[in-house]
Phi, psi and omega in degrees: 000128181278128180242139172275154184219158170255144187237134178229125176278140182224090186272139179289130184244130173259138195201173173239133182245145175210153177224114185244135177272115184273324179204192187307314185239011184243138181229150171251120173259123188233135171240120179249134177238116179274153180050050184300141180227169183300333180293342182278355180296150178148190183263125176250149182224137176240134178246122177255130184233144160223187186289352181265347182151202183211162176214157181222156177220149180242151180214137182254123171261107192229119176262358187243337190294156173287345182246091177270120181270155177079202182297137181246018175289161181305134179225120182287132187251357181208161178290136176298149180228154174239131177221163182235136180275170182297333180270011175092356179290139177258132181240124173263131185228132176228141178243136179205165174247149179197149175210118004286183181308140183262158169256153186232139171231144177248142179234144176236116183054038177088353182256139180297131176271121179260146179293135176206200183293339181255339185241129182226130175271139173227131177225112177257129184236130175228103188058245180265352184275130181237139170237112181257132180228144170242119180258127180239121179254163180050054185295133179236176184302323182291351178277353179288162177118194186275135173244145179230132175256120179247120179251136187217139168219192186293344182265351180145193181216162177213159182225152173225145184243151177222157180231125179258119178267139178245130180230116181065032179080003181239146179295138179253097182264121178302124181271323182287136178206143176289154179301148180207138177257103184285343181229160176287150178300156179232151173255132177236128182216113180264214181276349180278179179269018182253127176254133184243126170260120187242134177232142172259126183233130174260129186195144171210115004288182182304142184279151166272131187247131173231129178260142177235143169245107192067233178255012181254138177291134176275125180255147179299135180199185176291340180269324181242129173237145181233138179227153175217122184226132176282120185247002179181181179296118180059023182235132184229143171255118181245137186226146168244120181255128180248114181275128179051063184299140179245170181303325181290349176279352177292159180131193183266130175249145180229130175258113181258119180246134181216150167214189185292349182260350180156196182208164179204162181228144169233135185235148177211139180257133184245113178241122182281151179302133186113333171284158177281143176297328181240162179302123182287351175298145179307147182226134179291132174264323176232158178287151175302138180220158179246126183242107176276140177224162179054045178066022180096356179292332176240127178243130178244122172263125191215149170204166176237137181230163176245134179205138179272352180229173184301142182252152166229154179229152175223113181266148175212155173239115189063238179256007184258126178292144180256129176248148178299144178211187178292340183256333183237130182223130175254153181207156173233117184244123178286131180252004183085165180054038177062024178248145183224142172264123179259129189217143170231121180254131179239116181265158175049054185292147174231176179300330181294343178280350178293153179144188181262122179254144180225140176235121174269117185250121191228143164232189187291348183260342182163190183215162173225165182232136173248146182232136177233135176251110183258107180246101185277354178261320186248011181104170186266124177277164179206159180289175180300155175222146178272128189264350176203167182294146176301150181237148172241126177238134175259130180230170178053051179056035176088359181280341181236126175247133183239120175257131188221137173227148177254132185236139175252130178203139178280347178233166180300145182237165168241151181234134178236123177263143174224154180232115181053038177091353180254135180295132178273124179258146180293141180209188182289343175271000000 
C-alpha cells in the first residue's frame, strides 16, 4: 500500500551551552554553535524552569527562508573548499547567505584577482544562498598562497580565506576528507510502493554507511534496501529504500557516514499522513500566571494550552487533590483554534490558601503539568518569563552562531535547549 508522508529534517547539532545571571532576577540563556553549517538550520527551542513552573521560547536559524531576521550582511555557512577538475582547473568555493544579493571579490596574497583568460568568477544565487567560486586554469607555481573571498552588500561584508599549496609546480589538493553531508536528506516517492531516503555525502576515501531507525540499526531485508553510488569526484549518493512502508516505519532515520578521517550524520524524520504535524499532547501557549482581584480576596490561577482533542484537568495543592466547592471553582474555557484557558478561582482567600498548586492537564495522547506558587504573605511567585525576543548573532566571520534569550526569574532557573524536538547536548562545537 502506497503511503504519502510528511518529511522533517532533524540535524544533529554539536554546541556549547551557558546560563549567566545578569542581575537579581535576570538571566541570559545562550547556545553557541561553532563552525556553523547549512545543516544546522532549523527550529531551536529553549525551556526555562524554576520550582514555580516553566516557560519556553523558539528561535529559527534559517539559511533558506525569504524572511531573514537580524543582520543580513554576508555570513559564511560552510568551510571554504578547494578542488581540482579532471582537466587540471583549480576551483575555490565559498558558501554564504546574504540579503540583499552580495557582490564578491577574490584576492590572492592581498591583491585583487581580476577576471581574464585564466581567472573566472562564478556566483550562483538561490534566494539568500550564495555559492561563490573562483576558477583558475593553467595553474603555475606563482598561483600558490593565500586566497581571500570577500562578500559585500548594503549591510556589511565578510571574508573567508583558503590556502593553495604548490608542490613541484603543481597544485597540491588534499585528497583525504572526512565525510560531510552538503545538503539535507530528501524523501523520494513515486507511483510505486517504494519510499527512498536519499543523502548526498562527500568523502575520501569512500564512506562506510550505517542507517538507524531511532536508536536501532537498520538491517538489509526484503523491506529495507540500501545503496551507495559514486556520482562525482569524492561525492556519493546513499539511499535507504523502504518497500511498502507502514505506519510503524515512521520516526527518525539517521545516516551515519564514516571513514578513517572522521564521521558525520544526517537525520530526517518521517511522519506518515494521518499523523499530526505537531505533538498531539497538550502544549502550553502561555506561562502559568496568578491574577489577584478585589484586593486579593479573589485569586485566579490561569494558563492557556493548545490541544486538538478534549481536555481534562486535575488540580492539587501539595499532595491534596482539590475539588470544586462554593469557594473554589475550576474551569476549562474554549478560546477557539484548539486553544483552551485553564483556570482555578479561589474566593475569600486567607493565609492558609498559600502554597504550591499543580494542575495536571491531560488529553488522550498525554499530559502536561502547570505549577503556581501562591505566597499570600510575601507576594505572589511566578515561573520564569522571557523579557525580550530571542536573538541570533554571527561571530568569527560567520563561523560561530550565538543564540541568546533573556529570562526573568526571582529564583534560580535551569535552561534546556532543543533542536527540531531533540535536546541539544553540550559538545566541543
